[in-house]
Short mmCIF file of C-alpha atoms and ligand atoms in Angstrom, two decimals:
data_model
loop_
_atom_site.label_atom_id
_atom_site.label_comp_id
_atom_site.label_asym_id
_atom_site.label_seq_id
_atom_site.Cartn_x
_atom_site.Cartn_y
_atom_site.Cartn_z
CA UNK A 1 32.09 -223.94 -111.28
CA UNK A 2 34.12 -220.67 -111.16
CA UNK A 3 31.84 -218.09 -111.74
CA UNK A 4 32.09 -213.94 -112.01
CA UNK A 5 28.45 -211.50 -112.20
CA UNK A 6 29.20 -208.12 -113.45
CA UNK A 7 26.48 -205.06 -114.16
CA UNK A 8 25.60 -201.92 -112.88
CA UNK A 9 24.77 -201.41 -109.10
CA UNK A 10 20.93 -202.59 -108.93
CA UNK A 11 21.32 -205.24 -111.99
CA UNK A 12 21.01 -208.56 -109.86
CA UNK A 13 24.20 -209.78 -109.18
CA UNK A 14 23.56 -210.40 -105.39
CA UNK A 15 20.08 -211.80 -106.50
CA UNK A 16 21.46 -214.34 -109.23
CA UNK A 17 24.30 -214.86 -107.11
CA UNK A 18 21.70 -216.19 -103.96
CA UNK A 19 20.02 -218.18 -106.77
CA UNK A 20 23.15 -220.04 -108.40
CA UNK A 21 24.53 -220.82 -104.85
CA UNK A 22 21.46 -222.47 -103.48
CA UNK A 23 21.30 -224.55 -106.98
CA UNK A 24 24.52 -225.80 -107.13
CA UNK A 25 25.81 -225.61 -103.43
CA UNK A 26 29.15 -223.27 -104.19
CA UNK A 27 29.97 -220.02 -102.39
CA UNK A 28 28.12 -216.69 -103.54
CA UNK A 29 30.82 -214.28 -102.09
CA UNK A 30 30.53 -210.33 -102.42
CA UNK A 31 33.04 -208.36 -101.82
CA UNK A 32 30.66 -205.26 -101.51
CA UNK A 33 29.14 -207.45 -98.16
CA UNK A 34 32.51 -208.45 -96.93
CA UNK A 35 33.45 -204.84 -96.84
CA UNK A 36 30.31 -203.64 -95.71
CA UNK A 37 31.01 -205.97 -92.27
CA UNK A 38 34.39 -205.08 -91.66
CA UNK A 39 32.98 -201.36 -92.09
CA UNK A 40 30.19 -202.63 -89.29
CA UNK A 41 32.09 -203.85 -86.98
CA UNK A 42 35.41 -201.48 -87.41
CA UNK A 43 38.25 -203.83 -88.22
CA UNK A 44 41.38 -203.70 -89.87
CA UNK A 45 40.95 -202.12 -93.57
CA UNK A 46 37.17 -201.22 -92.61
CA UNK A 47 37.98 -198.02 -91.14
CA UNK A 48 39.10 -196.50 -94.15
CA UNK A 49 37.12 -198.15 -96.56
CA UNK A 50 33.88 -196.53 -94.61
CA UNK A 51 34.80 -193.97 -96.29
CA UNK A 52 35.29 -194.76 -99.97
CA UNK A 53 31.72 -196.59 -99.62
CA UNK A 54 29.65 -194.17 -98.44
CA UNK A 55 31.32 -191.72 -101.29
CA UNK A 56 30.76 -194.51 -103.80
CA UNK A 57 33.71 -195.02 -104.84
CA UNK A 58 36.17 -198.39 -105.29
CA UNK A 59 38.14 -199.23 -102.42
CA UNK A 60 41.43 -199.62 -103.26
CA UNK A 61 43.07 -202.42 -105.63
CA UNK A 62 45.18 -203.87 -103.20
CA UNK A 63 43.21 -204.21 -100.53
CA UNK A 64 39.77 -205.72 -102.55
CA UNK A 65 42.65 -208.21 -104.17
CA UNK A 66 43.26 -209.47 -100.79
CA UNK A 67 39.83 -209.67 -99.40
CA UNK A 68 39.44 -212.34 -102.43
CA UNK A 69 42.31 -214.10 -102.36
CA UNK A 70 42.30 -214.63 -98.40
CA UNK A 71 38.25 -216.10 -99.54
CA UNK A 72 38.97 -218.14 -102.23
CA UNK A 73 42.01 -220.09 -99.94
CA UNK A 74 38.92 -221.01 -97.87
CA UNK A 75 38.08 -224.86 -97.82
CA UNK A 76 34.21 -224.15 -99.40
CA UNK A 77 35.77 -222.43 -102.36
CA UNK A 78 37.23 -226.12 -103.48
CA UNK A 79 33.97 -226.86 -105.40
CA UNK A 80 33.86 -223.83 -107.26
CA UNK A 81 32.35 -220.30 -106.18
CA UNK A 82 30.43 -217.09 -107.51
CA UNK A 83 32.40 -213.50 -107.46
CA UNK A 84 29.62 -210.98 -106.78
CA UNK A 85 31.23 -207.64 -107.36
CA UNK A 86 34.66 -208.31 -108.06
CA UNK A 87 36.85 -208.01 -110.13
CA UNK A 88 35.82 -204.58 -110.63
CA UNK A 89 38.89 -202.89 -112.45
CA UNK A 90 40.88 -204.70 -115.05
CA UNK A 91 43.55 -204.97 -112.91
CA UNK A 92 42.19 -207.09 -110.54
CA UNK A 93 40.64 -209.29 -113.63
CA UNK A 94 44.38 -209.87 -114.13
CA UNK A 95 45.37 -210.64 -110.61
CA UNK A 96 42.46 -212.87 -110.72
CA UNK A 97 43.66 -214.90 -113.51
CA UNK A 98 47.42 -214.79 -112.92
CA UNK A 99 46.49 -216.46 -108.31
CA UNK A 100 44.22 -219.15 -110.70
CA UNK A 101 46.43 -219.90 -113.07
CA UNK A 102 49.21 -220.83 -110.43
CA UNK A 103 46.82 -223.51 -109.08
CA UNK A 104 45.67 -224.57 -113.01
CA UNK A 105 42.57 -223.12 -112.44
CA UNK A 106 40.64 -220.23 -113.95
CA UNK A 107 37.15 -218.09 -114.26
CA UNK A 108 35.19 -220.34 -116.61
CA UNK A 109 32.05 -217.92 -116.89
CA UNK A 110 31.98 -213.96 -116.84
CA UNK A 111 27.71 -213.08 -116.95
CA UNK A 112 26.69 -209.61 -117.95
CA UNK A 113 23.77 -208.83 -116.31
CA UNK A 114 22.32 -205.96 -118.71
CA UNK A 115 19.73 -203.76 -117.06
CA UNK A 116 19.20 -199.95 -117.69
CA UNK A 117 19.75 -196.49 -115.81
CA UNK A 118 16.77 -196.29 -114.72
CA UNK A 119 15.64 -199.48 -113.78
CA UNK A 120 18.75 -199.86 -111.67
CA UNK A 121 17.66 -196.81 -109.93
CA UNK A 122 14.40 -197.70 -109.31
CA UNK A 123 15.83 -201.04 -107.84
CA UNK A 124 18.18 -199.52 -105.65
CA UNK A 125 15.82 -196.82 -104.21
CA UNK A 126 13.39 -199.57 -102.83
CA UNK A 127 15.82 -202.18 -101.90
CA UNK A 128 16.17 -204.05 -98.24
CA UNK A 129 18.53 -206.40 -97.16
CA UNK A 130 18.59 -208.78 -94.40
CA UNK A 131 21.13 -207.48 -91.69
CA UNK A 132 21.42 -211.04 -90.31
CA UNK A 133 22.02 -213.13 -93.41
CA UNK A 134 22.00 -210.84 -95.86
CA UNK A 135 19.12 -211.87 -98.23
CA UNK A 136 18.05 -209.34 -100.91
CA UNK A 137 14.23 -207.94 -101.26
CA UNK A 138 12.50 -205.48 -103.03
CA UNK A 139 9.58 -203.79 -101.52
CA UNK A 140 7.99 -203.96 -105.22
CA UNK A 141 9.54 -206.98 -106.63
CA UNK A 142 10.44 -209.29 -104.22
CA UNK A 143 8.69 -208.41 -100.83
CA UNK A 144 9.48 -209.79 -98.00
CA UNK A 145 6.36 -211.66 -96.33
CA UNK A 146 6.73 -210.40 -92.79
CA UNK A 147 6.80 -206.55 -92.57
CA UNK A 148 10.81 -205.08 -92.54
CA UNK A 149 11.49 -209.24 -91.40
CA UNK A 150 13.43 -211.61 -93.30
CA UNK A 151 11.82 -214.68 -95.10
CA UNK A 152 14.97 -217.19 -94.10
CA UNK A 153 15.69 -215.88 -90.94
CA UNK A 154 13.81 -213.62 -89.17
CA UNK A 155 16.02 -210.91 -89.30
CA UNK A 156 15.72 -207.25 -89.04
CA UNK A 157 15.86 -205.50 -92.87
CA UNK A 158 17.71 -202.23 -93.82
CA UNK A 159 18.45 -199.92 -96.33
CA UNK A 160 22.11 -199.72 -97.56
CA UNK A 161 23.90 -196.20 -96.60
CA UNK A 162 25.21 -196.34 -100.23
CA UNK A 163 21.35 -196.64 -101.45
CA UNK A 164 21.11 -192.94 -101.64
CA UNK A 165 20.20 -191.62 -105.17
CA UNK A 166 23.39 -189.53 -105.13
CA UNK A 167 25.70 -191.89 -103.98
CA UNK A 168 24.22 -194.58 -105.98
CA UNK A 169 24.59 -191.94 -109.09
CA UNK A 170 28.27 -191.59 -108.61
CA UNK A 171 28.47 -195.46 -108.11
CA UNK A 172 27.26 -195.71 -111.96
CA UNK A 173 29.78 -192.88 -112.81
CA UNK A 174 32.78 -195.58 -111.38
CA UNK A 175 31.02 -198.64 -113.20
CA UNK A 176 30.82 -196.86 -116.33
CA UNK A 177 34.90 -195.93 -115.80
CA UNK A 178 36.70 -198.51 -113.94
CA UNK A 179 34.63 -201.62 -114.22
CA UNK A 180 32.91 -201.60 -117.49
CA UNK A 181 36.11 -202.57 -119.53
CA UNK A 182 36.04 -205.62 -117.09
CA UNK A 183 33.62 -206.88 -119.77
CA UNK A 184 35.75 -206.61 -122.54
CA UNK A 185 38.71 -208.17 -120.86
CA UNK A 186 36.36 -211.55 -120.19
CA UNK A 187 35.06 -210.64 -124.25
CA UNK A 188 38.36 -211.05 -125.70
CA UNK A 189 38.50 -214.65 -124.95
CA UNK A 190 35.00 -215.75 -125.08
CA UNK A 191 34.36 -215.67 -121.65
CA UNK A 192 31.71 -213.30 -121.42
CA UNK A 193 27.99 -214.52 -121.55
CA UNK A 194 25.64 -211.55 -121.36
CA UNK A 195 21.67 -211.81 -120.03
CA UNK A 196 18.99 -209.20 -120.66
CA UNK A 197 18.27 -208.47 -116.80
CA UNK A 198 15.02 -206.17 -116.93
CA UNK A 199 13.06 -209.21 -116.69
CA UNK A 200 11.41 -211.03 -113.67
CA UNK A 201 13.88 -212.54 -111.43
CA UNK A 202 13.17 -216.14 -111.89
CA UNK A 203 13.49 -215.44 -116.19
CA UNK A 204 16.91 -213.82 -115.67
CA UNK A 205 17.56 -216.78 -113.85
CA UNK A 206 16.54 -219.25 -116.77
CA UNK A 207 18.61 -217.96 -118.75
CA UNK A 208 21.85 -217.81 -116.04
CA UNK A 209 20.99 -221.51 -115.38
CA UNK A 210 20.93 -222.59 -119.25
CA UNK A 211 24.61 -221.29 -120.00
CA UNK A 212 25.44 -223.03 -116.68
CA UNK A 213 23.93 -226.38 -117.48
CA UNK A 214 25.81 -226.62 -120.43
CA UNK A 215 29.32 -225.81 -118.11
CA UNK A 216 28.09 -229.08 -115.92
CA UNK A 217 27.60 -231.03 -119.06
CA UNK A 218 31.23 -230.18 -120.59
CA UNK A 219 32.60 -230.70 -117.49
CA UNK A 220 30.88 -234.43 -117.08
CA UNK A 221 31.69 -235.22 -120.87
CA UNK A 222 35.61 -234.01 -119.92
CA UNK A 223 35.63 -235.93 -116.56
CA UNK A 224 33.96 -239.09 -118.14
CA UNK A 225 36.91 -239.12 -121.04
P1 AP5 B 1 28.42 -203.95 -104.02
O1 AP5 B 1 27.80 -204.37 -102.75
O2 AP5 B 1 28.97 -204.97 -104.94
O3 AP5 B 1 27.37 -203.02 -104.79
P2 AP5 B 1 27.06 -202.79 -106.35
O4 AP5 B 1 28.01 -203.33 -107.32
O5 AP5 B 1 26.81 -201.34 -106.42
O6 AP5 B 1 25.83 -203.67 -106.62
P3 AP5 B 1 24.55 -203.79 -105.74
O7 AP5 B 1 24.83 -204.69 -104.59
O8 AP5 B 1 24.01 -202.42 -105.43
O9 AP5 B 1 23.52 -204.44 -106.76
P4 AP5 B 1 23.32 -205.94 -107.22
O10 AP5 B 1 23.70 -206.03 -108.65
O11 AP5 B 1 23.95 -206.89 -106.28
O12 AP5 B 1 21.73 -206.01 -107.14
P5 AP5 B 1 20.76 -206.82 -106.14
O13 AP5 B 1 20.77 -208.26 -106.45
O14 AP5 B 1 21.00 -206.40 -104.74
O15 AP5 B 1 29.60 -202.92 -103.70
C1 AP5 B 1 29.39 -201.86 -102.80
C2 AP5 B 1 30.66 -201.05 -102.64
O16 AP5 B 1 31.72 -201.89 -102.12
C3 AP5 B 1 31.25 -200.45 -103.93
O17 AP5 B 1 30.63 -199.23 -104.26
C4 AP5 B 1 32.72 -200.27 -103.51
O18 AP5 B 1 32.87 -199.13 -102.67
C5 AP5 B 1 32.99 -201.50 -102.66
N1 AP5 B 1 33.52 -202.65 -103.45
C6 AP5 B 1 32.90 -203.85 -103.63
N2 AP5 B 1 33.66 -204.65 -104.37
C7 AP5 B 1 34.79 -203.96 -104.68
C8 AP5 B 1 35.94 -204.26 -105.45
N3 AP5 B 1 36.07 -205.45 -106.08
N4 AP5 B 1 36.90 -203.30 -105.58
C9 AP5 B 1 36.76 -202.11 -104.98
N5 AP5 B 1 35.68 -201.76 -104.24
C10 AP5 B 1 34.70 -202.68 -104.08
O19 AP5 B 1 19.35 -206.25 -106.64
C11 AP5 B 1 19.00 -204.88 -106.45
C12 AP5 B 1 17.50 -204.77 -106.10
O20 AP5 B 1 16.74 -205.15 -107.23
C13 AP5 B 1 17.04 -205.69 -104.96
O21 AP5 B 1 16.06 -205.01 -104.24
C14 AP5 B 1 16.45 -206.91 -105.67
O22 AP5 B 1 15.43 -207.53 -104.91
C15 AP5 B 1 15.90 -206.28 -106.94
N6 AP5 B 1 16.01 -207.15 -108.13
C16 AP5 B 1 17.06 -207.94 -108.48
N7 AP5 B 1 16.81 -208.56 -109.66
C17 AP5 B 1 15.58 -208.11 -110.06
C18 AP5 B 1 14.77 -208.38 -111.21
N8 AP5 B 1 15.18 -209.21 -112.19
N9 AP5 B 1 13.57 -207.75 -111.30
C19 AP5 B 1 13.15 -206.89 -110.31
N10 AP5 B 1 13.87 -206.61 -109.21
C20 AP5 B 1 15.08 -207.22 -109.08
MG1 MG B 2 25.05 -206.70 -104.51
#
């Protein structure tokens, strides 16, 4: 399963992304958290791209192109994996496809997760994330059970520096310009499955899971042939 979740900052991808990897045991890999650690703890390209995050702005193409292709070598990307935030400019859709196609392989699913303005705003302003292992809450919508401790693993939670209304504002001015013809690209070639994501989190996920049971079912009726 070779998987890619697009939508605005706040739609769900890092939520459906936790969801589909626990189902179906592949990789959920974001590139927004692999920058945000080499940002932590200061090396190589995490220096500069401090900078470009806290702005809200894309890191460059280059470097986010390498980030995934030095992941996706990795032996747990075999099976399949989920891209959570990348690609993010339709130059590194193409990139993408030309490093799969050299190894016959290719992104078989491209989910739109639709969600509005507003309601990404909302979800952003009260989000927390597990500094230790990274899981997503929601002090509304998905709480946590121990107060500003993680669920899974006891870790401390945190707001993202990005999480700021005016960063996250200028983060919806670069979807709406750089990554939002990303759709389109996957579009043109039927690749693009699109889910209404201002519903509850397990209902988004319903409908993730149906277009994905029906990948696993081609892909038995094509292996049994
Ligand atoms: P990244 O970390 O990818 O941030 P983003 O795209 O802005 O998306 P978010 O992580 O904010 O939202 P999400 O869709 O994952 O939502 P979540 O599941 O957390 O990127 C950060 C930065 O890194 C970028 O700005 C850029 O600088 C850089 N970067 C990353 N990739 C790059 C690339 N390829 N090229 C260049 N630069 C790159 O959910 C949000 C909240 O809502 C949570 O609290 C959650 O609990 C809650 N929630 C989720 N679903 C629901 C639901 N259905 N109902 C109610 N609440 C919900
Ligand atoms: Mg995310």
């Amino acid at each position: 399963m070779r998987l890619v979740l697009l939508g605005l900052p706040g739609a769900g991808k890092g939520t459906q992304g936790e969801l589909i990897a626990r189902k179906y045991g592949i990789p959920h890999i974001s590139t927004g958290a692999i920058i945000r650690e080499a940002v932590a703890t200061g090396i190589g390209y995490g220096k500069e791209a401090d900078a470009y995050l806290t702005k809200g702005n894309l890191i460059p193409d280059d470097v986010a192109i390498e980030i995934v292709y030095d992941r996706l070598n990795k032996p747990d990307c075999r099976r399949g994996w989920i891209l959570d935030g990348f690609p993010r400019t339709v130059h590194q859709a193409q990139a993408l496809d030309k490093k799969l196609a050299q190894d016959g392989s290719d992104v078989q699913m491209a989910f739109e997760i639709r969600i509005t303005k507003k309601s990404a705003i909302e979800r952003i302003a009260k989000r927390r994330m597990c500094r230790d292992c990274g899981a997503i809450y929601h002090l509304e919508f998905h709480r946590a059970k121990g107060k500003g401790v993680c669920d899974l693993c006891g870790g401390e939670l945190f707001r993202r520096d990005d999480d700021t209304e005016e960063t996250a504002r200028r983060r919806f001015y670069v979807y709406m310009q750089q990554t939002h013809p990303v759709m389109h690209y996957y579009a043109q070639d039927g690749r693009l499955y699109s889910v209404d994501g201002i519903r509850a989190i397990g209902d988004v996920f319903v409908d993730v899971d149906h277009h994905l049971q029906r990948l696993v079912a081609e892909q038995n009726v094509g292996e049994a042939q």
